[in-house]
CSV table of C-alpha atoms and ligand atoms in Angstrom, one decimal:
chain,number,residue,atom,x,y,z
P,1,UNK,CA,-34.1,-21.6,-4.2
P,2,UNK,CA,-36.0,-22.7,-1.0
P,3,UNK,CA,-35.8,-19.3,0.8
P,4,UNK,CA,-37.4,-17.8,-2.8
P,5,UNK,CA,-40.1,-20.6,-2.6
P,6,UNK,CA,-41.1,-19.4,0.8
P,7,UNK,CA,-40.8,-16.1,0.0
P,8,UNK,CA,-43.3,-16.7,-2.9
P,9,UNK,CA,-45.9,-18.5,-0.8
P,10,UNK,CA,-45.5,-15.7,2.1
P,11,UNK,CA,-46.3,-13.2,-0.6
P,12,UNK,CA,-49.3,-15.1,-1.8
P,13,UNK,CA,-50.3,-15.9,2.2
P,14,UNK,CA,-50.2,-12.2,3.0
P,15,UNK,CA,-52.1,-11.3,-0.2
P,16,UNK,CA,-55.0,-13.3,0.9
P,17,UNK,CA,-54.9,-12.2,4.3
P,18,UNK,CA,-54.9,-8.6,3.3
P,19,UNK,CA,-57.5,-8.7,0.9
P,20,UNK,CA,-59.8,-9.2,4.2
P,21,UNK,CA,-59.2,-6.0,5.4
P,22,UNK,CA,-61.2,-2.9,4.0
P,23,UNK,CA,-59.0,0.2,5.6
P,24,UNK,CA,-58.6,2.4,2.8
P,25,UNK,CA,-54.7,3.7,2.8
P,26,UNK,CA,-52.6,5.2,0.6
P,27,UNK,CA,-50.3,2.7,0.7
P,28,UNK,CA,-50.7,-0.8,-0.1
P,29,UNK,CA,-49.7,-4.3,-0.2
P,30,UNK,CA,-48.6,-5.8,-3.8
P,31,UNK,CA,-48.9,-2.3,-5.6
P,32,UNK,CA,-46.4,-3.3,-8.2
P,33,UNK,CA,-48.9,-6.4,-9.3
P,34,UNK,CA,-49.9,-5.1,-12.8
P,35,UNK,CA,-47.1,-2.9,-13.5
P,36,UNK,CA,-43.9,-5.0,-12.4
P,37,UNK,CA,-45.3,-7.8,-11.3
P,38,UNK,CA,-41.5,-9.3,-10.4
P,39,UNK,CA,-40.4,-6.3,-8.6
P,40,UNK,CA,-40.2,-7.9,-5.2
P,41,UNK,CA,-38.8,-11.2,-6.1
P,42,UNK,CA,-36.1,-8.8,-8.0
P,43,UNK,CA,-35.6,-7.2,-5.3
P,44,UNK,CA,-35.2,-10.0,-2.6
P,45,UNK,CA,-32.7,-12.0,-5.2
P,46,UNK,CA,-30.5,-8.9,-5.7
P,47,UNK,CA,-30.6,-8.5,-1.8
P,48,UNK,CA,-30.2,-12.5,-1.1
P,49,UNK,CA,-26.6,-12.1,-3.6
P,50,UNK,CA,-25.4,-9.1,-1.8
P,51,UNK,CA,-25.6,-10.3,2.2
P,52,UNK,CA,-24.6,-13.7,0.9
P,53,UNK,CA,-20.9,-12.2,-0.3
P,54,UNK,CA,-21.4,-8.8,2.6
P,55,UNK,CA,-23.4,-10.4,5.8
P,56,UNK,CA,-22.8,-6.9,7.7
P,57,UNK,CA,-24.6,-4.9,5.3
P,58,UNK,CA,-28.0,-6.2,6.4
P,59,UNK,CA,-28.4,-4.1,9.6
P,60,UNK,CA,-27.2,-0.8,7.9
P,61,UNK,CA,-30.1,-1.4,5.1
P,62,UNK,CA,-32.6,-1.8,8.2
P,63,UNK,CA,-30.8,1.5,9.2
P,64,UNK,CA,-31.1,3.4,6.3
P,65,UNK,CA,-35.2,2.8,5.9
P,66,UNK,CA,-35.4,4.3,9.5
P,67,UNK,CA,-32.7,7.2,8.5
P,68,UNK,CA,-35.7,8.1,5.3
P,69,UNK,CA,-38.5,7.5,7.2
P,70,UNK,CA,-37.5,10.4,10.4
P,71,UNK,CA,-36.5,13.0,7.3
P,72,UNK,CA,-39.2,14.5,5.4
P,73,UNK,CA,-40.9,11.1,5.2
P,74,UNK,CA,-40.0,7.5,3.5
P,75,UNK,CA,-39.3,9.4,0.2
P,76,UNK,CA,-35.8,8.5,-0.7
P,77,UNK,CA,-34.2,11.9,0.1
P,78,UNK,CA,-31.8,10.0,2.3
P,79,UNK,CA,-30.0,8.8,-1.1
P,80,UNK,CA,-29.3,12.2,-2.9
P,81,UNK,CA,-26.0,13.5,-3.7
P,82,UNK,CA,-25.2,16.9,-2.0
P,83,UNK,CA,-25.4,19.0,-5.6
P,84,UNK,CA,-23.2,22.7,-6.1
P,85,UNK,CA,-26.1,24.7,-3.7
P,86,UNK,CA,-26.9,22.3,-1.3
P,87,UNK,CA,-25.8,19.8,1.3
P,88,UNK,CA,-27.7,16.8,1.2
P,89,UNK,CA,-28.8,14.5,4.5
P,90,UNK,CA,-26.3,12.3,3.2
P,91,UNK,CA,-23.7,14.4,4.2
P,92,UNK,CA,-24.7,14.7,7.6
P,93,UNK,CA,-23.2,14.2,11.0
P,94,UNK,CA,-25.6,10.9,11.8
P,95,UNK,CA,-24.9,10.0,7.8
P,96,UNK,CA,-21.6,9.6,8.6
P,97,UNK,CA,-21.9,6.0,9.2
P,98,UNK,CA,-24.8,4.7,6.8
P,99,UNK,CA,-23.5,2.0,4.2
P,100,UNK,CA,-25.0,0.2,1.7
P,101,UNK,CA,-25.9,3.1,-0.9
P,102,UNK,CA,-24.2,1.0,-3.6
P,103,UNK,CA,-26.7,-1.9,-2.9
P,104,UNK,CA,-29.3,0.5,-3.2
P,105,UNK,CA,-28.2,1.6,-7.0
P,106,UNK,CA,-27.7,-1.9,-7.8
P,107,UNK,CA,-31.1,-3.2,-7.1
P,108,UNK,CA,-32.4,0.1,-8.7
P,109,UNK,CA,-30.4,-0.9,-11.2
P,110,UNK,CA,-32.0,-4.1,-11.3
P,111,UNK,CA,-35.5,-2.5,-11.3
P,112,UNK,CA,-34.9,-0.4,-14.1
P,113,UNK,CA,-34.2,-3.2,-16.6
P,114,UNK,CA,-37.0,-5.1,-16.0
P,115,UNK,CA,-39.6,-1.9,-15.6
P,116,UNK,CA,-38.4,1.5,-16.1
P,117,UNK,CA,-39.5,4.2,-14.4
P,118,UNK,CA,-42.1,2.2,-12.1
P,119,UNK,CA,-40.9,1.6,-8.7
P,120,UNK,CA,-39.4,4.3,-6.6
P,121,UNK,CA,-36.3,4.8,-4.8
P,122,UNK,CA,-38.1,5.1,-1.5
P,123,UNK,CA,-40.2,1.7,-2.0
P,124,UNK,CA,-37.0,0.0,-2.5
P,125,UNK,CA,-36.0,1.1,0.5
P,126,UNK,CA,-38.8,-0.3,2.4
P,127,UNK,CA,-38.1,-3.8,0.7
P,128,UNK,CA,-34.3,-4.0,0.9
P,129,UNK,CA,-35.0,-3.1,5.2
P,130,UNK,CA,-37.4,-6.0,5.0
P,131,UNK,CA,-35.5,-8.5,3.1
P,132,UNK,CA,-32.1,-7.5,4.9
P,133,UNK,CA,-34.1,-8.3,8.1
P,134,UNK,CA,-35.8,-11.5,6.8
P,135,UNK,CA,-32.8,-12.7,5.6
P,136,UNK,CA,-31.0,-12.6,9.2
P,137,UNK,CA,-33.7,-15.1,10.1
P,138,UNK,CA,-36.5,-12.3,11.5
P,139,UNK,CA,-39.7,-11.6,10.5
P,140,UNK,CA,-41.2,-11.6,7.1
P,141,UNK,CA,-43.9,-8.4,7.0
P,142,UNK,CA,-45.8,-7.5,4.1
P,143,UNK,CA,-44.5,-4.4,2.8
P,144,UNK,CA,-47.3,-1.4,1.7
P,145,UNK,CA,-45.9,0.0,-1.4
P,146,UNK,CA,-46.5,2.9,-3.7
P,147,UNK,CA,-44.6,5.5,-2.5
P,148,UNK,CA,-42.7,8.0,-4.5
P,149,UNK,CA,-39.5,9.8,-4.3
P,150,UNK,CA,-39.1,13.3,-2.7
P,151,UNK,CA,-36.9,16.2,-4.9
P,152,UNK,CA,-35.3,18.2,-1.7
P,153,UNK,CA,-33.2,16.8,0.9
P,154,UNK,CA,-31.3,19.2,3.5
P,155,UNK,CA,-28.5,18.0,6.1
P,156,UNK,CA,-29.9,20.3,8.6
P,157,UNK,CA,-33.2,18.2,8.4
P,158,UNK,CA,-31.3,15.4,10.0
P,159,UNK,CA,-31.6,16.9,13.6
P,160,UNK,CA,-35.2,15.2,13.6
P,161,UNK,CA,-33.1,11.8,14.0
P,162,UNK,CA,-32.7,10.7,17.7
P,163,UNK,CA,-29.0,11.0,19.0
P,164,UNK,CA,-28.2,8.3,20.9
P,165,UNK,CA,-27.7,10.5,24.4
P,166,UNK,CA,-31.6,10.8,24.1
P,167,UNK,CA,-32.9,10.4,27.1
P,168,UNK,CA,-36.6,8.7,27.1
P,169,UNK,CA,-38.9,12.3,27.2
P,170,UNK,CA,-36.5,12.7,23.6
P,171,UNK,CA,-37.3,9.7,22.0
P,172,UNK,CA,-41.2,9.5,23.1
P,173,UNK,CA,-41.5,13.1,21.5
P,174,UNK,CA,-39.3,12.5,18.4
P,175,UNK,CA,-41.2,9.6,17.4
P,176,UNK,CA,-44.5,11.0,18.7
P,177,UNK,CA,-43.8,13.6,16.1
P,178,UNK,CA,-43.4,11.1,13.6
P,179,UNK,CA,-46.9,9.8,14.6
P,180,UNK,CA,-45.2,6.7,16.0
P,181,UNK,CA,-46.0,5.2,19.8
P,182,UNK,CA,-44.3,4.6,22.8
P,183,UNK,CA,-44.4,0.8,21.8
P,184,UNK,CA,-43.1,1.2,18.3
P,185,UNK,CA,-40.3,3.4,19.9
P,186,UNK,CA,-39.5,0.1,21.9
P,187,UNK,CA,-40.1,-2.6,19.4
P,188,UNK,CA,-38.5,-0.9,16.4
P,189,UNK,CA,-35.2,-0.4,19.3
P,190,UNK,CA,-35.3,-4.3,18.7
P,191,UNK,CA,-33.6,-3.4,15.4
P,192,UNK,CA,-30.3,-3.2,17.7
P,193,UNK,CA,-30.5,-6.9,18.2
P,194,UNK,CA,-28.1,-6.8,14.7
P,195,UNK,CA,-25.5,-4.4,13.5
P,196,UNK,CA,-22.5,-2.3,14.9
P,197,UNK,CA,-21.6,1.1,16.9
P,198,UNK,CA,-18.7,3.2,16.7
P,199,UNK,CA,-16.9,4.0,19.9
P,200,UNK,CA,-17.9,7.4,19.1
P,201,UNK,CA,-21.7,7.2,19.5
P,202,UNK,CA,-21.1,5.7,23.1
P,203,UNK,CA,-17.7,7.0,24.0
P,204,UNK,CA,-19.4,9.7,26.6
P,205,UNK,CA,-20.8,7.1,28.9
P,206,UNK,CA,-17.2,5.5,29.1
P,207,UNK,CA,-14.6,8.9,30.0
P,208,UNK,CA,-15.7,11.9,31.1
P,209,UNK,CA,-19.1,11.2,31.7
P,210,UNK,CA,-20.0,14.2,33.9
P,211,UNK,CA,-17.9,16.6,32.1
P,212,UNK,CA,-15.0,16.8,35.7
P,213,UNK,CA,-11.8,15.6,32.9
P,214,UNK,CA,-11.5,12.4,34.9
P,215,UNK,CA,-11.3,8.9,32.8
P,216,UNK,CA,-12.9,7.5,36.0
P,217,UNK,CA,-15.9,9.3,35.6
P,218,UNK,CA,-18.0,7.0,34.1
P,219,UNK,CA,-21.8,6.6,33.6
P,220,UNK,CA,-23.0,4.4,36.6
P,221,UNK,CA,-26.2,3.0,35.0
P,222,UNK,CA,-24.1,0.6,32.6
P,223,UNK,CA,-23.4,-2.6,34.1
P,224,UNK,CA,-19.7,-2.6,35.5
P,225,UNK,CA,-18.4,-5.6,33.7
P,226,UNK,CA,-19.6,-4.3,30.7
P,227,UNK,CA,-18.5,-1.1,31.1
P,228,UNK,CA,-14.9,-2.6,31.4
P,229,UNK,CA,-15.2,-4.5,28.4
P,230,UNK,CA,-16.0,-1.6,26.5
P,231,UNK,CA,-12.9,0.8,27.8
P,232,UNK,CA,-10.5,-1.9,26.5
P,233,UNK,CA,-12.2,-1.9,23.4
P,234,UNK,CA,-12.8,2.0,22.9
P,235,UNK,CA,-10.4,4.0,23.9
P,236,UNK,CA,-10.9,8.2,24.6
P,237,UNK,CA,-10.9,9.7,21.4
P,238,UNK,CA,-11.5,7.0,19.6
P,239,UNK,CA,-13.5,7.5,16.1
P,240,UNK,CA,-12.6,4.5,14.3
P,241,UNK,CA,-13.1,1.0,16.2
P,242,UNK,CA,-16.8,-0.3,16.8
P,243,UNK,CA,-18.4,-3.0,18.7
P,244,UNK,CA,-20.9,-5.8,18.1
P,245,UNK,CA,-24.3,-3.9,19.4
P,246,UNK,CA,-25.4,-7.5,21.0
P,247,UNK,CA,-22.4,-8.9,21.7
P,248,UNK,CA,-22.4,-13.1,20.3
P,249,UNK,CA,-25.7,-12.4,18.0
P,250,UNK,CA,-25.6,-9.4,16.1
P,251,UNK,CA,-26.0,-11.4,12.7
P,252,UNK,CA,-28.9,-12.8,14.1
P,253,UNK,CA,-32.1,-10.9,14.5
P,254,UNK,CA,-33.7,-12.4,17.8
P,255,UNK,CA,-34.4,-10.6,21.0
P,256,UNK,CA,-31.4,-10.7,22.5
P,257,UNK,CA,-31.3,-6.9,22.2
P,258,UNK,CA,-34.0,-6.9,25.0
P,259,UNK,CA,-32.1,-9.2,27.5
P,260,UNK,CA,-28.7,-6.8,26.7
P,261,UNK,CA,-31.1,-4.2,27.6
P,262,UNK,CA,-32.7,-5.9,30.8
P,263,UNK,CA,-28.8,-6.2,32.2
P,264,UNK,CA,-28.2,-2.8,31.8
P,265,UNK,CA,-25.9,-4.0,28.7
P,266,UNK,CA,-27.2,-1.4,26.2
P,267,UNK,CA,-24.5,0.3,24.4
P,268,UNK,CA,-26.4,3.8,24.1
P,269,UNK,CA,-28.1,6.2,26.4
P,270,UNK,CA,-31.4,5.9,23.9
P,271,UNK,CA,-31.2,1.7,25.0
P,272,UNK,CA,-30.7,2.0,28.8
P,273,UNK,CA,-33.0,4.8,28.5
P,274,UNK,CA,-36.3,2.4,27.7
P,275,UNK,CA,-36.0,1.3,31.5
P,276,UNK,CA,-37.3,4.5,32.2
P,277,UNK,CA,-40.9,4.6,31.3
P,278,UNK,CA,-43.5,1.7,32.8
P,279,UNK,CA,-44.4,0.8,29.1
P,280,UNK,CA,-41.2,0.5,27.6
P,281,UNK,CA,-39.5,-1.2,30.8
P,282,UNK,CA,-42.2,-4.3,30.5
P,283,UNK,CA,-41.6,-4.8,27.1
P,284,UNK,CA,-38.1,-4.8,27.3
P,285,UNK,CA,-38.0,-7.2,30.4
P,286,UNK,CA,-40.5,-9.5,29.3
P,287,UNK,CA,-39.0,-9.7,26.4
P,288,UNK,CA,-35.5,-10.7,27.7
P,289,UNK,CA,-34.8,-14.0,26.3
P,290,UNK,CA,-38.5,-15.2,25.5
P,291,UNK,CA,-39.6,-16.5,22.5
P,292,UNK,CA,-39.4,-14.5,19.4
P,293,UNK,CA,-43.2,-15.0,18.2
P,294,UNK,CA,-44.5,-12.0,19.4
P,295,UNK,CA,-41.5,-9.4,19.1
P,296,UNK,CA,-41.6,-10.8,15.7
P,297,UNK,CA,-45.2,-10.0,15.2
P,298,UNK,CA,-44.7,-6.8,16.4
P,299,UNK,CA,-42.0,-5.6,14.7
P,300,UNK,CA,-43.5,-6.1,11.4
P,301,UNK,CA,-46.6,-3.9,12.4
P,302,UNK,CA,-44.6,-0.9,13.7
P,303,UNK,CA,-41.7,-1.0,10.6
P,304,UNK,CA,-45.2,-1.1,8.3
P,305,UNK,CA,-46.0,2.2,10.7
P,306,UNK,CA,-42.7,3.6,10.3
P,307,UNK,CA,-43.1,3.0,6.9
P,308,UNK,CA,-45.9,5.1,6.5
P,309,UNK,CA,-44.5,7.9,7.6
P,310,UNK,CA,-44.8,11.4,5.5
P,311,UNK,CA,-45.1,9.2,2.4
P,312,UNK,CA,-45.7,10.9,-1.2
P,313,UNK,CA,-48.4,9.2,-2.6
P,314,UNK,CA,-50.5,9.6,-6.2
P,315,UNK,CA,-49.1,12.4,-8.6
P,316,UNK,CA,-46.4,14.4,-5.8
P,317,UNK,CA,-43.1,13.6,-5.7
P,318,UNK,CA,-41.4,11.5,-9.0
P,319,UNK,CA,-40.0,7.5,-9.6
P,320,UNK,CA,-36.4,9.0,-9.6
P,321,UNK,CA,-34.0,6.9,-12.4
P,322,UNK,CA,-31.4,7.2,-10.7
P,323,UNK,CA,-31.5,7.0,-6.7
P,324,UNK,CA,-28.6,9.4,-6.0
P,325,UNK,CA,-30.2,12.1,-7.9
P,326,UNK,CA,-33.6,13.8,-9.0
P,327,UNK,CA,-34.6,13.4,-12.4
N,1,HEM,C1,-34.6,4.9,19.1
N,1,HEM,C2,-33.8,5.8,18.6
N,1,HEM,C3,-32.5,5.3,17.9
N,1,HEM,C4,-31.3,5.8,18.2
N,1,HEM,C5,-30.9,6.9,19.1
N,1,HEM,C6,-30.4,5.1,17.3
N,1,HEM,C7,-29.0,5.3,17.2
N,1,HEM,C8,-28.1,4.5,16.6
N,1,HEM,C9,-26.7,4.7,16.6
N,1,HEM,C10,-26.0,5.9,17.2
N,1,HEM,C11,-26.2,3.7,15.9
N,1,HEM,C12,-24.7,3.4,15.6
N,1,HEM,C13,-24.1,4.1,14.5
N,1,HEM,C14,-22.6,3.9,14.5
N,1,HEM,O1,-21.9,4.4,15.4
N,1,HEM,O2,-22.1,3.3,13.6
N,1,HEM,C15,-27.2,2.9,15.4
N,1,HEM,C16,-27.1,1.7,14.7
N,1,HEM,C17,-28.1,1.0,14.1
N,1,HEM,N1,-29.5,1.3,14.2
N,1,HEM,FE1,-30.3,2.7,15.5
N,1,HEM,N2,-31.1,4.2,16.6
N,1,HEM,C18,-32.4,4.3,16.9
N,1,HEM,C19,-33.5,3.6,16.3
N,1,HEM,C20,-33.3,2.7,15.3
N,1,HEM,C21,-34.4,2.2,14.5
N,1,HEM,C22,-35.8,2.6,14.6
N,1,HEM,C23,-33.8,1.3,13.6
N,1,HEM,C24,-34.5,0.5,12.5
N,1,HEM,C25,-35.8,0.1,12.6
N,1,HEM,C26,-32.4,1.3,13.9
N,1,HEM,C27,-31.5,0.4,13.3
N,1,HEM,C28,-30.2,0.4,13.5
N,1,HEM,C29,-29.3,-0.6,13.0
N,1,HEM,C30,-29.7,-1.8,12.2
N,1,HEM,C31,-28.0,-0.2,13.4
N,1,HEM,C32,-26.7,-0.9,13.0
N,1,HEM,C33,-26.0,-0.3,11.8
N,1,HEM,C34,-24.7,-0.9,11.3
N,1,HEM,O3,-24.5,-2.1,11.6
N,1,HEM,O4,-24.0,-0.2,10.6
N,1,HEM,N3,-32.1,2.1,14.9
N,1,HEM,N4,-28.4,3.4,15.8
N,2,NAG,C1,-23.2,10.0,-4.9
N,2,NAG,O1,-22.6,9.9,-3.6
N,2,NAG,C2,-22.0,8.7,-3.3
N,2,NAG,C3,-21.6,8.7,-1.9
N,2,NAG,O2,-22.6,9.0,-1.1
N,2,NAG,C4,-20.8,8.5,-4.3
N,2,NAG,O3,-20.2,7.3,-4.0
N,2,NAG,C5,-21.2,8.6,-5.7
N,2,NAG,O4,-20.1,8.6,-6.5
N,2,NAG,C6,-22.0,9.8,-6.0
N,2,NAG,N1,-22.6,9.7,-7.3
N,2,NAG,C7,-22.5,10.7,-8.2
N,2,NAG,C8,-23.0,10.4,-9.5
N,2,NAG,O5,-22.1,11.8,-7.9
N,3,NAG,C1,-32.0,24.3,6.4
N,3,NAG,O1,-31.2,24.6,5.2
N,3,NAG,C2,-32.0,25.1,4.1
N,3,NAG,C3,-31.2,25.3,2.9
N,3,NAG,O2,-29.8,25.6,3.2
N,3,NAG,C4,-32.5,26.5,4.6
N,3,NAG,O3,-33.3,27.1,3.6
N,3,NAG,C5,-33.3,26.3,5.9
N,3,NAG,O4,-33.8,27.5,6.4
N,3,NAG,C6,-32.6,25.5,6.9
N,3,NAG,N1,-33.5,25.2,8.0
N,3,NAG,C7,-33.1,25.4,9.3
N,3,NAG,C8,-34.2,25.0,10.3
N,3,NAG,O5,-32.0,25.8,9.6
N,4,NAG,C1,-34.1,15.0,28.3
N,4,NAG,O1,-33.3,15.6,27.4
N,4,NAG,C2,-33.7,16.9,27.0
N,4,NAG,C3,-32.8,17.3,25.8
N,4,NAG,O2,-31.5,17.1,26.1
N,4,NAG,C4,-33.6,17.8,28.2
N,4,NAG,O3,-34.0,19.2,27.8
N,4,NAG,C5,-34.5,17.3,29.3
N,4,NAG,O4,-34.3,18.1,30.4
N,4,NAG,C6,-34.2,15.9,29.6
N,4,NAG,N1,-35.2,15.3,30.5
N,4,NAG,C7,-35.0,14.7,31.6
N,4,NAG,C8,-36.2,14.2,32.3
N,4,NAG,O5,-33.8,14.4,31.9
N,5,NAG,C1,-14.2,16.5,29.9
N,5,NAG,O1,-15.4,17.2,29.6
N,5,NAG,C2,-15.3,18.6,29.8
N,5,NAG,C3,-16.7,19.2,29.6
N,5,NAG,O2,-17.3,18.7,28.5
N,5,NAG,C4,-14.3,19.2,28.8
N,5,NAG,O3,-14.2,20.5,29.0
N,5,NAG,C5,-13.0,18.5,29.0
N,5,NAG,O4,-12.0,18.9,28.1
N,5,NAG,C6,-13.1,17.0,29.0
N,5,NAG,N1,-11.8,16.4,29.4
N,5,NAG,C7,-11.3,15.3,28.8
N,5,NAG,C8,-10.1,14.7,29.3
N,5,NAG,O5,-11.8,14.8,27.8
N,6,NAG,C1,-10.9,10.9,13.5
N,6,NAG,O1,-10.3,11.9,14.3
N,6,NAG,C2,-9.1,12.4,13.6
N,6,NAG,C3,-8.4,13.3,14.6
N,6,NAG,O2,-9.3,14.1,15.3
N,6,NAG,C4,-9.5,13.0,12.3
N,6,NAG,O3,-8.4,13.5,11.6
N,6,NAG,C5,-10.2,12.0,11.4
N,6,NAG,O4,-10.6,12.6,10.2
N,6,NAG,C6,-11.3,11.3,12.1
N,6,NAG,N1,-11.7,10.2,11.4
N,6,NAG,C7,-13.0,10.0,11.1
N,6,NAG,C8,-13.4,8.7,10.4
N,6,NAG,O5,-13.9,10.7,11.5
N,7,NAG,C1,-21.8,7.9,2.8
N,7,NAG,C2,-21.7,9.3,2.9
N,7,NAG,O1,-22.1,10.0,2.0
N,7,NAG,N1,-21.2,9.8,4.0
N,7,NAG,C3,-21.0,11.2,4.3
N,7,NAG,C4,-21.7,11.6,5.6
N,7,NAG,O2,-21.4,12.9,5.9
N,7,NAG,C5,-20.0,13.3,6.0
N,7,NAG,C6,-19.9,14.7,6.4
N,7,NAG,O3,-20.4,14.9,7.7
N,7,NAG,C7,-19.3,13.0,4.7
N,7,NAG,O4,-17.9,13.2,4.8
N,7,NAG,C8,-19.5,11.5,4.3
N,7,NAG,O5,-19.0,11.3,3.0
């Protein structure tokens, strides 16, 4: 009851501080007002129920708003079903290990009873990824609504996400194409400080690293100790075990992600790889244990950029019934 009393007055807070600002966008705060005026207290109770009974689904929710956002836009074509012509993102390599659809449908679900046919599949993406990061004790950011929901989605489109052996030139220029900056490439990183990795998105920096079939061959930028933590946990080959991604806090959205990163504790290439650029590498060090205020600050601004992304807006696209499947 007291975390949807706050979450009522933060609403109300941001409205008034938002009201100030005259930037016309397509996009905007509280666009649900008139025509389902409960949608994101709906929302943020269905969420609250969920991550109460499954804590670990919070960081794959985050996830998933990043997965839409990098693929034809935040329009929801991440949650299509593959149909008898076509292979949907979902059923792509990097898809392999998003969860949570089921939470998705059920707050739909939620949505549709209360006002059918208003709010779309890829605004409640964009709400779920703020509530599920609110409710691991980060930031609160007011969410720009009034999206709609794309009708294609392609598994081949999915090469536009960053694999995690991108090295920092790849991930400036994949986000750059998504109009994002170097700094939201490192604060929306932050989003490691919860969640898991499979041995296989890392496994390459543990055996084999330089391709000579020797286990000792291992990548010498990860810190040692680390590094031998890791081999007892993953072993060559291994596609089904996975690690805490910040090791003692990954419930917990705080910036330990940065100090991980600042000891050269980062489980992928893409982490270790924002000590590479003068930008990224201050932010990331002077971030290392400090106080949250500001990383907090900023990662609301750049998931409300990421957010913005490629969105369908006014008469394109459709409010899909179901998420899983056009109309
Ligand atoms: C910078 C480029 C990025 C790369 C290369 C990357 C890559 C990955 C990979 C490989 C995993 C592990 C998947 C697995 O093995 O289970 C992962 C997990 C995760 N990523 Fe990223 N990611 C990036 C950016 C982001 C962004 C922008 C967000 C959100 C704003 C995000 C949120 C997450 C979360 C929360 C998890 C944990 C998921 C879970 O617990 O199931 N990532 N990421
Ligand atoms: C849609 O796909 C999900 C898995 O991504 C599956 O669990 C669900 O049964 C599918 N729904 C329909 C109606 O095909
Ligand atoms: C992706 O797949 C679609 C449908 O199968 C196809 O029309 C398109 O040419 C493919 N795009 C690329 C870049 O391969
Ligand atoms: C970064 O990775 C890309 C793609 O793998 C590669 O073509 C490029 O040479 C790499 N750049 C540097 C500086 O290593
Ligand atoms: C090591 O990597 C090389 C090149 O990718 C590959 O040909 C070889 O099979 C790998 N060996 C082991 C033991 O994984
Ligand atoms: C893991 O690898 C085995 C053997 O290569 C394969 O049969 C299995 O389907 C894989 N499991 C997953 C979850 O990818
Ligand atoms: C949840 C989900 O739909 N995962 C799919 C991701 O893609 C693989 C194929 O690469 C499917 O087997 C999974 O079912």
């Amino acid at each position: 009851m007291a975390t949807k009393t706050l979450f009522v007055f933060l609403i109300t807070l941001t409205f008034g501080l938002l009201a100030g600002s005259a930037e016309a966008q397509s996009l905007s705060v509280g666009f649900y007002t008139k025509t389902c005026p409960s949608a994101e207290a709906i929302v943020f109770e269905e969420v609250s129920k969920i991550l109460d009974l499954v804590p670990s689904l919070a960081a794959p929710l985050l996830r998933m708003h990043f997965h839409d956002c990098f693929v034809r836009g935040c329009d929801g074509s991440v949650l299509l079903n593959s149909t008898n012509g076509n292979v949907a993102e979902k059923d792509a390599r990097p898809n392999l290990s998003l969860r949570g659809y089921g939470v998705i449908d059920r707050v739909k679900a939620k949505l549709e009873e209360a006002c059918p046919g208003i709010v779309s599949c890829a605004d409640v993406l964009a709400l779920v990824a703020r509530d599920a990061v609110v409710l691991s004790k980060g930031p609160f950011w007011p969410v720009p609504t009034g999206r709609r929901d794309g009708l294609v989605s392609l598994a081949n489109e999915t090469r536009q996400l960053p694999p995690p052996t991108s090295n920092i030139t790849t991930l400036i220029s994949m986000f750059g194409s998504k109009g994002l900056s170097v700094k939201d490439l490192v604060v929306l990183s932050g989003a490691h400080t919860i969640g898991i990795s499979h041995c296989t998105s890392f496994n390459d920096r543990l055996y084999n690293f330089t391709g000579k079939a020797n286990l000792a061959d291992v990548d010498p930028t990860l810190d040692k100790e680390y590094l031998a933590k890791l081999r007892t946990i993953c072993k060559p080959n291994d596609n089904i075990t996975f690690v805490e991604m910040d090791p003692g806090s990954f419930r917990t959205f705080d910036t330990s992600y940065y100090k991980e990163v600042s000891k050269r504790r980062g489980v992928f290439h893409s982490d270790e790889a924002l000590l590479k650029h003068p930008l990224t590498k201050a932010y990331v060090l002077s971030h290392a244990g400090a106080s949250e205020a500001e990383f907090f600050q900023d990662f609301g601004n750049s998931m409300i950029n990421m957010g913005n992304v490629g969105v369908l807006t006014g008469s394109a696209g459709e409010i899909r019934k179901k998420c899983y499947a056009i109309n």
